[in-house]
mmCIF file of C-alpha atoms in Angstrom:
data_model
loop_
_atom_site.group_PDB
_atom_site.id
_atom_site.type_symbol
_atom_site.label_atom_id
_atom_site.label_comp_id
_atom_site.label_asym_id
_atom_site.label_seq_id
_atom_site.Cartn_x
_atom_site.Cartn_y
_atom_site.Cartn_z
ATOM 1 C CA MET A 1 -11.246 -152.638 130.448
ATOM 2 C CA ARG A 2 -11.401 -149.763 132.912
ATOM 3 C CA TYR A 3 -9.318 -146.461 132.428
ATOM 4 C CA HIS A 4 -8.211 -144.483 135.591
ATOM 5 C CA TYR A 5 -7.817 -140.768 134.876
ATOM 6 C CA LEU A 6 -5.308 -138.752 136.516
ATOM 7 C CA ARG A 7 -7.751 -135.128 137.967
ATOM 8 C CA PHE A 8 -7.297 -132.258 136.550
ATOM 9 C CA ASP A 9 -5.605 -130.826 139.634
ATOM 10 C CA ILE A 10 -3.044 -133.283 139.269
ATOM 11 C CA TRP A 11 -2.141 -132.576 135.791
ATOM 12 C CA VAL A 12 -1.941 -129.063 136.208
ATOM 13 C CA CYS A 13 0.774 -129.403 139.116
ATOM 14 C CA LEU A 14 2.617 -131.642 137.230
ATOM 15 C CA LEU A 15 2.825 -129.736 134.040
ATOM 16 C CA LEU A 16 3.594 -126.818 136.334
ATOM 17 C CA ALA A 17 6.336 -128.707 138.818
ATOM 18 C CA TYR A 18 7.438 -129.824 135.652
ATOM 19 C CA LEU A 19 8.811 -126.298 134.292
ATOM 20 C CA VAL A 20 9.858 -124.972 136.937
ATOM 21 C CA SER A 21 12.115 -128.392 137.800
ATOM 22 C CA TYR A 22 14.591 -126.781 135.171
ATOM 23 C CA ILE A 23 15.454 -123.944 136.860
ATOM 24 C CA PRO A 24 17.815 -125.845 139.633
ATOM 25 C CA VAL A 25 18.656 -128.226 136.684
ATOM 26 C CA ASN A 26 20.080 -125.205 134.841
ATOM 27 C CA ILE A 27 21.583 -123.689 137.771
ATOM 28 C CA LEU A 28 23.594 -126.864 139.065
ATOM 29 C CA LYS A 29 24.453 -127.938 134.923
ATOM 30 C CA GLY A 30 27.695 -125.352 135.344
ATOM 31 C CA SER A 31 28.812 -127.170 138.716
ATOM 32 C CA PHE A 32 28.568 -130.788 137.307
ATOM 33 C CA ALA A 33 30.329 -129.819 134.092
ATOM 34 C CA LYS A 34 32.871 -128.660 136.486
ATOM 35 C CA LYS A 35 33.201 -132.048 138.736
ATOM 36 C CA TYR A 36 32.976 -133.880 135.033
ATOM 37 C CA GLU A 37 36.448 -131.824 134.082
ATOM 38 C CA THR A 38 37.917 -133.023 137.525
ATOM 39 C CA TYR A 39 36.822 -136.837 136.910
ATOM 40 C CA VAL A 40 38.096 -136.724 133.727
ATOM 41 C CA GLU A 41 41.521 -136.020 134.992
ATOM 42 C CA GLU A 42 41.374 -138.590 137.395
ATOM 43 C CA HIS A 43 40.610 -140.906 135.037
ATOM 44 C CA THR A 44 43.259 -140.089 132.158
ATOM 45 C CA VAL A 45 46.125 -142.920 131.706
ATOM 46 C CA GLU A 46 49.493 -141.432 131.089
ATOM 47 C CA ALA A 47 51.079 -143.634 128.035
ATOM 48 C CA GLY A 48 53.031 -146.147 129.282
ATOM 49 C CA ASP A 49 51.146 -146.744 132.182
ATOM 50 C CA ILE A 50 48.031 -149.447 132.903
ATOM 51 C CA GLY A 51 45.593 -148.605 131.003
ATOM 52 C CA GLY A 52 47.455 -145.982 128.582
ATOM 53 C CA LEU A 53 48.404 -145.624 124.964
ATOM 54 C CA ALA A 54 51.163 -148.635 124.616
ATOM 55 C CA GLY A 55 54.309 -147.136 122.851
ATOM 56 C CA ASP A 56 56.843 -148.971 120.597
ATOM 57 C CA GLU A 57 58.824 -149.887 123.843
ATOM 58 C CA VAL A 58 55.915 -152.053 125.074
ATOM 59 C CA PHE A 59 56.237 -155.878 124.524
ATOM 60 C CA ARG A 60 53.954 -157.340 121.903
ATOM 61 C CA ALA A 61 52.351 -160.637 123.466
ATOM 62 C CA GLN A 62 51.482 -163.041 121.009
ATOM 63 C CA SER A 63 50.279 -165.675 123.641
ATOM 64 C CA VAL A 64 49.426 -166.548 127.119
ATOM 65 C CA ALA A 65 53.077 -167.638 127.724
ATOM 66 C CA ASP A 66 54.423 -164.595 126.621
ATOM 67 C CA LEU A 67 51.824 -162.324 128.998
ATOM 68 C CA LEU A 68 52.692 -165.053 131.932
ATOM 69 C CA SER A 69 56.501 -164.227 131.284
ATOM 70 C CA HIS A 70 56.483 -160.344 131.214
ATOM 71 C CA ASP A 71 55.287 -157.716 133.720
ATOM 72 C CA THR A 72 53.543 -155.782 131.431
ATOM 73 C CA PHE A 73 52.712 -155.699 127.427
ATOM 74 C CA THR A 74 50.003 -155.092 124.660
ATOM 75 C CA VAL A 75 48.688 -156.584 122.344
ATOM 76 C CA VAL A 76 47.557 -156.354 118.524
ATOM 77 C CA SER A 77 44.544 -157.356 117.457
ATOM 78 C CA PRO A 78 43.398 -156.410 113.737
ATOM 79 C CA GLY A 79 40.546 -153.939 113.262
ATOM 80 C CA ILE A 80 37.740 -154.143 116.174
ATOM 81 C CA GLU A 81 38.411 -157.834 116.564
ATOM 82 C CA TYR A 82 38.942 -157.565 120.090
ATOM 83 C CA ARG A 83 35.871 -156.672 120.647
ATOM 84 C CA ASN A 84 33.857 -158.832 118.630
ATOM 85 C CA ARG A 85 34.597 -161.923 119.822
ATOM 86 C CA GLY A 86 32.442 -162.032 122.946
ATOM 87 C CA ALA A 87 32.186 -160.084 126.120
ATOM 88 C CA GLY A 88 30.405 -159.885 129.934
ATOM 89 C CA TYR A 89 30.198 -158.088 132.815
ATOM 90 C CA HIS A 90 32.285 -158.847 136.064
ATOM 91 C CA GLY A 91 32.659 -156.895 138.981
ATOM 92 C CA GLY A 92 30.804 -154.128 137.437
ATOM 93 C CA TYR A 93 33.138 -153.899 134.398
ATOM 94 C CA TYR A 94 32.420 -155.000 130.850
ATOM 95 C CA MET A 95 34.882 -157.340 129.713
ATOM 96 C CA TYR A 96 36.125 -158.764 126.366
ATOM 97 C CA ALA A 97 37.376 -161.758 124.779
ATOM 98 C CA LEU A 98 40.540 -161.004 123.238
ATOM 99 C CA THR A 99 41.875 -163.214 120.996
ATOM 100 C CA LEU A 100 46.002 -163.635 120.805
ATOM 101 C CA PRO A 101 47.599 -163.926 117.771
ATOM 102 C CA SER A 102 48.391 -167.467 118.947
ATOM 103 C CA GLY A 103 44.534 -168.278 118.371
ATOM 104 C CA GLU A 104 44.161 -168.091 122.314
ATOM 105 C CA ARG A 105 41.094 -166.581 124.258
ATOM 106 C CA VAL A 106 41.307 -164.607 127.361
ATOM 107 C CA ALA A 107 39.269 -162.260 129.207
ATOM 108 C CA ALA A 108 40.290 -158.590 129.180
ATOM 109 C CA LEU A 109 39.319 -155.085 130.427
ATOM 110 C CA ILE A 110 40.460 -152.818 127.931
ATOM 111 C CA ASN A 111 40.121 -148.937 127.526
ATOM 112 C CA GLY A 112 39.176 -147.649 124.761
ATOM 113 C CA ASP A 113 40.628 -144.251 125.002
ATOM 114 C CA SER A 114 44.037 -145.601 124.898
ATOM 115 C CA VAL A 115 43.348 -147.799 122.030
ATOM 116 C CA LYS A 116 45.775 -146.785 118.462
ATOM 117 C CA SER A 117 44.847 -147.825 115.368
ATOM 118 C CA THR A 118 47.181 -148.341 112.649
ATOM 119 C CA GLY A 119 44.949 -147.588 110.147
ATOM 120 C CA GLU A 120 42.623 -144.787 108.253
ATOM 121 C CA SER A 121 39.842 -145.795 110.879
ATOM 122 C CA ILE A 122 39.293 -148.242 113.694
ATOM 123 C CA PHE A 123 37.652 -150.982 110.723
ATOM 124 C CA SER A 124 41.275 -150.926 108.979
ATOM 125 C CA GLY A 125 44.380 -151.429 109.579
ATOM 126 C CA ASP A 126 45.508 -153.230 113.437
ATOM 127 C CA SER A 127 44.411 -152.044 116.867
ATOM 128 C CA ILE A 128 47.036 -151.595 119.163
ATOM 129 C CA LEU A 129 45.614 -152.172 122.910
ATOM 130 C CA PRO A 130 46.405 -150.383 125.944
ATOM 131 C CA VAL A 131 49.290 -151.364 128.277
ATOM 132 C CA GLY A 132 47.911 -154.483 129.945
ATOM 133 C CA ARG A 133 49.161 -156.766 132.949
ATOM 134 C CA ILE A 134 47.690 -160.042 134.454
ATOM 135 C CA VAL A 135 45.667 -160.380 137.519
ATOM 136 C CA TYR A 136 45.190 -163.510 138.618
ATOM 137 C CA GLU A 137 41.349 -164.310 140.004
ATOM 138 C CA ASP A 138 39.100 -167.525 139.458
ATOM 139 C CA LEU A 139 36.856 -166.151 136.643
ATOM 140 C CA THR A 140 34.691 -169.138 136.962
ATOM 141 C CA LYS A 141 33.286 -167.991 140.247
ATOM 142 C CA ASP A 142 31.070 -165.414 138.114
ATOM 143 C CA THR A 143 28.702 -168.039 136.171
ATOM 144 C CA TYR A 144 26.736 -165.412 135.086
ATOM 145 C CA PHE A 145 29.553 -163.619 133.812
ATOM 146 C CA ILE A 146 30.983 -166.801 132.434
ATOM 147 C CA GLY A 147 27.897 -167.919 130.550
ATOM 148 C CA GLN A 148 27.709 -164.206 128.914
ATOM 149 C CA ILE A 149 31.811 -164.279 127.388
ATOM 150 C CA GLU A 150 31.902 -168.510 126.418
ATOM 151 C CA PHE A 151 28.524 -167.930 124.518
ATOM 152 C CA SER A 152 30.294 -168.392 122.130
ATOM 153 C CA GLU A 153 33.497 -169.786 122.374
ATOM 154 C CA LYS A 154 35.323 -170.909 125.669
ATOM 155 C CA LEU A 155 38.325 -168.963 126.728
ATOM 156 C CA SER A 156 41.838 -170.786 126.964
ATOM 157 C CA ARG A 157 42.110 -169.376 130.607
ATOM 158 C CA THR A 158 40.227 -168.211 133.590
ATOM 159 C CA ASP A 159 42.301 -168.146 135.957
ATOM 160 C CA PHE A 160 43.242 -164.636 135.238
ATOM 161 C CA TYR A 161 42.639 -161.963 133.267
ATOM 162 C CA ILE A 162 44.246 -158.761 131.751
ATOM 163 C CA ASP A 163 43.816 -155.221 133.335
ATOM 164 C CA MET A 164 44.143 -152.850 130.204
ATOM 165 C CA LEU A 165 41.973 -150.838 132.141
ATOM 166 C CA GLY A 166 44.002 -149.238 135.173
ATOM 167 C CA ASN A 167 42.364 -145.943 136.315
ATOM 168 C CA GLY A 168 41.511 -145.102 132.545
ATOM 169 C CA GLY A 169 37.638 -145.719 131.101
ATOM 170 C CA LYS A 170 36.080 -141.950 131.292
ATOM 171 C CA MET A 171 32.781 -142.114 130.791
ATOM 172 C CA ALA A 172 30.886 -139.832 128.330
ATOM 173 C CA LYS A 173 29.864 -136.385 129.633
ATOM 174 C CA GLU A 174 26.094 -136.848 128.829
ATOM 175 C CA ASP A 175 26.529 -139.787 130.668
ATOM 176 C CA TYR A 176 28.187 -138.632 133.831
ATOM 177 C CA MET A 177 25.893 -135.492 133.872
ATOM 178 C CA SER A 178 22.334 -137.168 133.102
ATOM 179 C CA GLY A 179 22.212 -139.074 136.350
ATOM 180 C CA SER A 180 22.551 -136.596 138.865
ATOM 181 C CA LEU A 181 20.558 -133.778 136.754
ATOM 182 C CA MET A 182 17.717 -136.318 136.585
ATOM 183 C CA PHE A 183 17.939 -136.814 140.156
ATOM 184 C CA VAL A 184 17.823 -133.542 140.981
ATOM 185 C CA GLN A 185 14.942 -132.862 138.549
ATOM 186 C CA LEU A 186 13.097 -135.497 139.754
ATOM 187 C CA PHE A 187 13.518 -134.471 143.318
ATOM 188 C CA SER A 188 12.892 -130.711 142.101
ATOM 189 C CA LEU A 189 9.749 -131.906 140.858
ATOM 190 C CA ILE A 190 8.269 -133.961 144.129
ATOM 191 C CA ILE A 191 8.536 -130.750 146.080
ATOM 192 C CA VAL A 192 7.341 -128.023 143.599
ATOM 193 C CA PHE A 193 4.253 -130.585 143.023
ATOM 194 C CA ALA A 194 3.680 -130.599 146.647
ATOM 195 C CA PHE A 195 3.830 -127.425 147.007
ATOM 196 C CA ILE A 196 1.902 -126.353 144.418
ATOM 197 C CA HIS A 197 -0.731 -128.667 145.242
ATOM 198 C CA ALA A 198 -0.924 -127.749 148.887
ATOM 199 C CA LEU A 199 -1.120 -124.069 148.036
ATOM 200 C CA GLY A 200 -4.010 -124.379 145.500
ATOM 201 C CA SER A 201 -5.911 -126.604 147.801
ATOM 202 C CA LYS A 202 -5.438 -123.927 150.977
ATOM 203 C CA VAL A 203 -6.593 -121.087 148.612
ATOM 204 C CA GLY A 204 -9.753 -123.494 147.488
ATOM 205 C CA ILE A 205 -8.414 -123.732 143.679
ATOM 206 C CA PHE A 206 -7.696 -127.634 144.227
ATOM 207 C CA PRO A 207 -9.712 -129.956 146.174
ATOM 208 C CA TYR A 208 -7.368 -131.500 149.084
ATOM 209 C CA PHE A 209 -6.039 -135.091 148.722
ATOM 210 C CA PHE A 210 -6.551 -135.199 152.495
ATOM 211 C CA SER A 211 -9.272 -133.161 153.697
ATOM 212 C CA PRO A 212 -7.980 -131.359 156.411
ATOM 213 C CA LYS A 213 -9.359 -132.668 160.519
ATOM 214 C CA GLU A 214 -11.661 -129.992 161.870
ATOM 215 C CA LYS A 215 -10.578 -128.413 164.977
ATOM 216 C CA LYS A 216 -12.772 -129.400 167.652
ATOM 217 C CA THR A 217 -14.398 -126.924 169.893
ATOM 218 C CA SER A 218 -14.694 -127.216 173.575
ATOM 219 C CA GLU A 219 -18.456 -127.894 175.227
ATOM 220 C CA TRP A 220 -17.781 -124.210 176.596
ATOM 221 C CA GLU A 221 -17.860 -122.109 173.223
#
């Protein structure tokens, strides 16, 4: 087995570039933090709206028939059972297989920020799910999603899903910022690495990656 090692000059430039790349990251952290505050405001749902907290005035659906007969509703689920009966990705969102009190199962987008527990913890008592509404769509067209969410049990209906997300569904601050900051750091690392190595090659500290072309001299010189 052949081993390939990076040249010493590359290791030195990578180390220096890595250290320098933290400078723009630290400078931009404050800016991204402010953007996250705006993001949170845009993805915070008011109580009573779709994806928001469900008060006592919101209808408690027991069955598919209840879902179809009301414009908005909520569902009361034991503990965290609503998250433990299967799930899958559809349209870029994570949907749960929600079991209704009647025993029927339907796909549901759920805003976790608006789930209200009646117990001392999420594992005890009931979970009052966010305000939801019906969205008609043929879910069977997404065969990969159906294969995921129906891995253990079939859905009772696949011609609609429940939207209990609305404009909600906030990402954690670390997740929101990490992607942008990682891009900034990677971009900075590449630029700084190229600059340091080019400078070192020019002054003779490092060997060139590509030897510079010699200038042609005229026959009269």
